[in-house]
Tab-separated table of N, CA and C in Angstrom:
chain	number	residue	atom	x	y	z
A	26	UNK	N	-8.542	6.467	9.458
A	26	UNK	CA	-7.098	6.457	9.342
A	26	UNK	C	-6.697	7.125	8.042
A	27	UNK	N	-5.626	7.623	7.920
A	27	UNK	CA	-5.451	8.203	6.969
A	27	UNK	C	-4.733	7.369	6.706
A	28	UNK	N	-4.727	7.511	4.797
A	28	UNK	CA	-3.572	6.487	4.069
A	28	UNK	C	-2.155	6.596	4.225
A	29	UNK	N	-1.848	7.793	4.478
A	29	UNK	CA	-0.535	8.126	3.647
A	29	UNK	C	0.313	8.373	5.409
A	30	UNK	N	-0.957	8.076	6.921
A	30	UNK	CA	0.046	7.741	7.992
A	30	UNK	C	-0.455	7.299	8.502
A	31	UNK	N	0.320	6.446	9.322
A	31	UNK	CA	-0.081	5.160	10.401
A	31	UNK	C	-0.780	6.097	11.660
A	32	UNK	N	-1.845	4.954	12.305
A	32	UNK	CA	-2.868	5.713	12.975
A	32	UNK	C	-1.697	6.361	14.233
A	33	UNK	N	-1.801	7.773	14.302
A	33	UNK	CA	-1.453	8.245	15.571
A	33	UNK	C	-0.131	8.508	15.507
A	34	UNK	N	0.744	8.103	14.681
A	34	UNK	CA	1.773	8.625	14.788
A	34	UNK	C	2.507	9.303	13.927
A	35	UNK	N	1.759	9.877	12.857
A	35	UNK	CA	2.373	11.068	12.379
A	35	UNK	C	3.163	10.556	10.895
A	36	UNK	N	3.728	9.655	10.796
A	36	UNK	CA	4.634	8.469	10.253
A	36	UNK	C	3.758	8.203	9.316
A	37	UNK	N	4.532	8.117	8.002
A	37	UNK	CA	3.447	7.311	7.150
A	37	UNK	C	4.269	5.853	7.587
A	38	UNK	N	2.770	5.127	6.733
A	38	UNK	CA	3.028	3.489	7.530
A	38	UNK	C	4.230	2.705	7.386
A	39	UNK	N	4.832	2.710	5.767
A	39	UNK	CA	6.088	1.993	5.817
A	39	UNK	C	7.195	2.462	6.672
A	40	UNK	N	7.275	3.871	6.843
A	40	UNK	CA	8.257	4.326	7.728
A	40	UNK	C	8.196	3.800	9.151
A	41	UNK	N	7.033	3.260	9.519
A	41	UNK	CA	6.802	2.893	10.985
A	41	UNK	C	6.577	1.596	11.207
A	42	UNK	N	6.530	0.879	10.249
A	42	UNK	CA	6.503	-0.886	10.079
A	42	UNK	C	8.430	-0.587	9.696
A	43	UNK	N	8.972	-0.008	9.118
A	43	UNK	CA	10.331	-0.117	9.642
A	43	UNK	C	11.178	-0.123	10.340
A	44	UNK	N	10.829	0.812	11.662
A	44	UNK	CA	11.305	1.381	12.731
A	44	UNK	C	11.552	0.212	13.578
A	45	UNK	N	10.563	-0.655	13.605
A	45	UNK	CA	9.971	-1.688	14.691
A	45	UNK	C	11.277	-3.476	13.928
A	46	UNK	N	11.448	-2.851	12.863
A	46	UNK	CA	12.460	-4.097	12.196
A	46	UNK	C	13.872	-4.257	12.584
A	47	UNK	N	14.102	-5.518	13.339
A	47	UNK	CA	15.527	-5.412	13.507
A	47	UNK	C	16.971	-5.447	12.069
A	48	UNK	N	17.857	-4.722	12.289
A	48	UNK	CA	18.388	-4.754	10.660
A	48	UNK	C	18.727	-6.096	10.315
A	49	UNK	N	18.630	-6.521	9.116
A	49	UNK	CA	18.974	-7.965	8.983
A	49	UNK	C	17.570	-9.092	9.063
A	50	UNK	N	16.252	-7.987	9.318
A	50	UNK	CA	15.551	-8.946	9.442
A	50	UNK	C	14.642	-9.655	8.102
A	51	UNK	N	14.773	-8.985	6.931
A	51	UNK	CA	14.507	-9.851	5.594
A	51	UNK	C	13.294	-9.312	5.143
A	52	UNK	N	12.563	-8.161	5.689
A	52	UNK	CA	11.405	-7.989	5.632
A	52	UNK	C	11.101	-6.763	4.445
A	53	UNK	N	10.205	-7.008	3.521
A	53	UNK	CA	10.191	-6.265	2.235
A	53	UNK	C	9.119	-5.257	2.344
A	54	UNK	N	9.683	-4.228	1.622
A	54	UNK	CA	8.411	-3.120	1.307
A	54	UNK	C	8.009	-3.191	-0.305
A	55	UNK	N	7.007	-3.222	-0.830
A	55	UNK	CA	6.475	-3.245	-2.043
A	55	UNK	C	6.023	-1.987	-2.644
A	56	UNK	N	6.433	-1.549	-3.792
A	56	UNK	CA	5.616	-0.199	-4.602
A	56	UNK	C	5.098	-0.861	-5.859
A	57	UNK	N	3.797	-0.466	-5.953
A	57	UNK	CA	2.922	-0.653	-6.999
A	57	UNK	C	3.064	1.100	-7.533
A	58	UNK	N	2.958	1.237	-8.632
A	58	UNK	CA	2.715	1.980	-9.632
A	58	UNK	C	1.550	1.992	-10.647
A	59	UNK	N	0.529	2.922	-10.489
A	59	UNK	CA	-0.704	2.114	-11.560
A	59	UNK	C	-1.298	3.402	-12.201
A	60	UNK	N	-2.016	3.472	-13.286
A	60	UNK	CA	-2.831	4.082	-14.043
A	60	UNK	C	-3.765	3.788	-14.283
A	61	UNK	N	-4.825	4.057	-13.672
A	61	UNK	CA	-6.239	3.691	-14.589
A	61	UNK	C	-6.371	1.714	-15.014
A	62	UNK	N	-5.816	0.989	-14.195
A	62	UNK	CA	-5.718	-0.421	-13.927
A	62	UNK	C	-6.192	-1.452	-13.148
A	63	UNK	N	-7.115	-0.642	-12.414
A	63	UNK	CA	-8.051	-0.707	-11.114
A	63	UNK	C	-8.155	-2.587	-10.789
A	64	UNK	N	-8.899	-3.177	-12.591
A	64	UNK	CA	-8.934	-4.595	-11.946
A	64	UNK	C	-7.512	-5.182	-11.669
A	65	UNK	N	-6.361	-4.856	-12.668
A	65	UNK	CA	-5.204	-5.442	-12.134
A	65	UNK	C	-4.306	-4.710	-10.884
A	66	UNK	N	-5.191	-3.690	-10.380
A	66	UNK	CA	-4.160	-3.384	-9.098
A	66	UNK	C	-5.328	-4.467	-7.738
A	67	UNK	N	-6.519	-4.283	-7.569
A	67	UNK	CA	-7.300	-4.452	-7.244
A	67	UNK	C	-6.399	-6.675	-6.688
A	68	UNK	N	-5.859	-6.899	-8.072
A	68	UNK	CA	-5.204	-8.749	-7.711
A	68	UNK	C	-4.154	-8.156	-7.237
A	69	UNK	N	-3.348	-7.134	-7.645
A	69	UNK	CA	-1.889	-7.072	-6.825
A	69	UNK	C	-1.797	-7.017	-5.760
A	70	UNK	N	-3.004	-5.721	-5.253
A	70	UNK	CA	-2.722	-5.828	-3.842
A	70	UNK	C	-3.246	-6.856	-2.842
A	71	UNK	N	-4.296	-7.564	-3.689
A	71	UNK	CA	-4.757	-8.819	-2.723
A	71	UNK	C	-3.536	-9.561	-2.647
A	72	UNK	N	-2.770	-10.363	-3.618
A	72	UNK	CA	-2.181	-11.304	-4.042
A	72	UNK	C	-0.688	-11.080	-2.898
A	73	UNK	N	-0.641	-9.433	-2.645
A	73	UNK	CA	0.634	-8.856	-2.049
A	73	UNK	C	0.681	-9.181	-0.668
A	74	UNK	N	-0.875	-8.329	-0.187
A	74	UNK	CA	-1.378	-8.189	0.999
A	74	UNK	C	-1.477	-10.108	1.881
A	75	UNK	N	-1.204	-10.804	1.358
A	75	UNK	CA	-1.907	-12.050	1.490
A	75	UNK	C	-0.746	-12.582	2.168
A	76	UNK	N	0.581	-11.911	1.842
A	76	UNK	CA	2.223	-12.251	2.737
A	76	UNK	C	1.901	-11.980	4.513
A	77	UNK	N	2.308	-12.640	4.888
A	77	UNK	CA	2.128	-12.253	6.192
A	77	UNK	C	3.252	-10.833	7.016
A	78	UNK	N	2.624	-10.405	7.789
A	78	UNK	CA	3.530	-8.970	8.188
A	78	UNK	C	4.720	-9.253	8.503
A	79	UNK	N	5.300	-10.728	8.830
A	79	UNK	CA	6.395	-10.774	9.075
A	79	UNK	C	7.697	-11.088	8.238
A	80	UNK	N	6.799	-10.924	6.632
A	80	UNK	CA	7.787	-10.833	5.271
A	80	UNK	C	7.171	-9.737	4.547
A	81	UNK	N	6.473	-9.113	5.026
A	81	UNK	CA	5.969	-7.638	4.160
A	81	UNK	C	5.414	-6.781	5.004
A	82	UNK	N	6.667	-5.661	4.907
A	82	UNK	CA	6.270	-4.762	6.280
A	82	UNK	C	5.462	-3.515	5.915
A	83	UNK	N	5.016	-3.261	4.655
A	83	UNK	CA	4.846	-2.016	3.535
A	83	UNK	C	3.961	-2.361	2.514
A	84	UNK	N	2.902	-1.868	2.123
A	84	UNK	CA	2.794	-1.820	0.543
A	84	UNK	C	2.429	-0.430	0.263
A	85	UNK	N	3.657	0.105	-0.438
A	85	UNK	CA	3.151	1.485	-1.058
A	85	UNK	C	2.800	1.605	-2.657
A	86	UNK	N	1.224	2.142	-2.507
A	86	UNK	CA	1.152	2.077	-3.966
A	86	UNK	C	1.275	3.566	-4.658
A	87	UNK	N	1.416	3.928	-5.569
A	87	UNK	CA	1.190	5.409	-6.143
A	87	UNK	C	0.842	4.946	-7.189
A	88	UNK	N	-0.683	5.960	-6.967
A	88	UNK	CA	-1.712	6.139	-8.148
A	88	UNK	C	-1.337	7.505	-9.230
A	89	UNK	N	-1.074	7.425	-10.101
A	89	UNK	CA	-0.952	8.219	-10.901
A	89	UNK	C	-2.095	8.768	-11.511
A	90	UNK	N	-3.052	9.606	-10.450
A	90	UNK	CA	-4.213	10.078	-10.651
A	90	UNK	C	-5.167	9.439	-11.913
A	91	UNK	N	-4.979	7.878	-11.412
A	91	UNK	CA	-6.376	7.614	-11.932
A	91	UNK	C	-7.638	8.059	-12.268
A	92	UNK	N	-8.427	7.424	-13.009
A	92	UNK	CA	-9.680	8.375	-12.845
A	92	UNK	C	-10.717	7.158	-13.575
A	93	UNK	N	-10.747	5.877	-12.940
A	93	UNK	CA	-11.587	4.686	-13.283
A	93	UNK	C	-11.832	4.163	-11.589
A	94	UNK	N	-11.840	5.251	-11.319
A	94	UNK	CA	-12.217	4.415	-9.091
A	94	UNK	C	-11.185	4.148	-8.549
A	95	UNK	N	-9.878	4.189	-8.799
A	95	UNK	CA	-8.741	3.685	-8.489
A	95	UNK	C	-8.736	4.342	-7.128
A	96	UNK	N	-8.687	5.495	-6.438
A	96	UNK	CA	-8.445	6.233	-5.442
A	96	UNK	C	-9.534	5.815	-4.711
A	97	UNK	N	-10.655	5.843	-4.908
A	97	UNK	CA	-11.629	5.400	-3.820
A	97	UNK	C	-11.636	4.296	-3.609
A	98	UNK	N	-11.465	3.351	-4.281
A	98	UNK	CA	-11.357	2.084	-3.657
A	98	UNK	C	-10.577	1.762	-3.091
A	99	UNK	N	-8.898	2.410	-3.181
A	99	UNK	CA	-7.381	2.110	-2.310
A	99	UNK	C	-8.084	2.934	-0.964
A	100	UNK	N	-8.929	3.765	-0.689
A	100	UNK	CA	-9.426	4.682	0.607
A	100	UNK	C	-9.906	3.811	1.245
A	101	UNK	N	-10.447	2.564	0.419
A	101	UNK	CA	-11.631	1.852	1.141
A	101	UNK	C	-10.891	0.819	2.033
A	102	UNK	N	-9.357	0.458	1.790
A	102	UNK	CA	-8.938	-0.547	1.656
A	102	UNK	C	-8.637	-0.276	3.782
A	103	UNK	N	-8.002	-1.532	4.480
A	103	UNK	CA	-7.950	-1.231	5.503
A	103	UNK	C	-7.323	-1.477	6.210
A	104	UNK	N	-5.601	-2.387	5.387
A	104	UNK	CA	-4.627	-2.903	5.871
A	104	UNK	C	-3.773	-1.856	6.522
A	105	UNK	N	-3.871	-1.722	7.645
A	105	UNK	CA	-2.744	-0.639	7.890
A	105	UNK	C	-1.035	-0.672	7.431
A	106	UNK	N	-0.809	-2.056	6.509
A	106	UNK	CA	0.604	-1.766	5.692
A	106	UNK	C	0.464	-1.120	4.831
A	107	UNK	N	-0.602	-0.804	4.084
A	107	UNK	CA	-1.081	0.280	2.813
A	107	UNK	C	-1.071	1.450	2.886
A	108	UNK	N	0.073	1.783	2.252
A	108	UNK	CA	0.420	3.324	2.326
A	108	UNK	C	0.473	4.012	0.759
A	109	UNK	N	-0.894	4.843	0.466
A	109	UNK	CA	-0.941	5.371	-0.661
A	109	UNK	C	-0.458	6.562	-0.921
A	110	UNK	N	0.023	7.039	-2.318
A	110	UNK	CA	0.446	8.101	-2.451
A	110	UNK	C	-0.234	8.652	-3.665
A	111	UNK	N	-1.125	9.909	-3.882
A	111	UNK	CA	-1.806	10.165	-4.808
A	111	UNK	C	-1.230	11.243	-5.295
A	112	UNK	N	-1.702	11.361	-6.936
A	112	UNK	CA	-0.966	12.270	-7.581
A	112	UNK	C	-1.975	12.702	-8.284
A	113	UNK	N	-2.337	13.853	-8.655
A	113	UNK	CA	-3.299	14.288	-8.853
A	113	UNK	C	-3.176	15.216	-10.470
C-alpha cells in the first residue's frame, strides 16, 4: 500500500476516511509534524492510533525529512488511517 493513498483508490487516506463521514459526525483528523524525533513520534502515533476509527478518521504525519529512521519506520507502519507526507 502506498502511504500517501488508500489501497485502490487513488485518494490519499484522510481524503477517503472523509468521504464515507456523515457531516456533523465529530470525527477528527490528526497532523503530526516531526524532525528527527523518531522515539517521540514512534508514542504519538501509538497513543493516537489507539482512538478507535469512529473518533479518528486520519492521521497525517509530515516528516520533515528526517534522517534518524523516521521514514522507514512510518513505511513499516500499517494502519490504513496513516497518511504520510515526506519532505525530502
Amino acid at each position: 500500500m502506498s502511504t500517501a493513498e488508500a489501497i485502490g483508490t487513488g485518494k490519499p487516506a484522510a481524503a477517503q476516511a472523509l468521504e464515507t463521514v456523515p457531516a456533523g459526525a465529530g470525527r477528527l483528523v490528526a497532523v503530526v509534524v516531526t524532525h528527527n524525533r523518531l522515539d517521540k513520534l514512534k508514542a504519538t502515533v501509538a497513543r493516537l492510533l489507539e482512538s478507535p476509527g469512529h473518533e479518528l478518521a486520519a492521521l497525517v504525519v509530515a516528516d520533515n525529512a528526517s534522517t534518524d529512521g523516521t521514514a522507514e519506520w512510518l513505511a513499516a507502519q500499517g494502519d490504513p488511517r496513516l497518511d504520510i507526507c515526506t519532505s525530502h
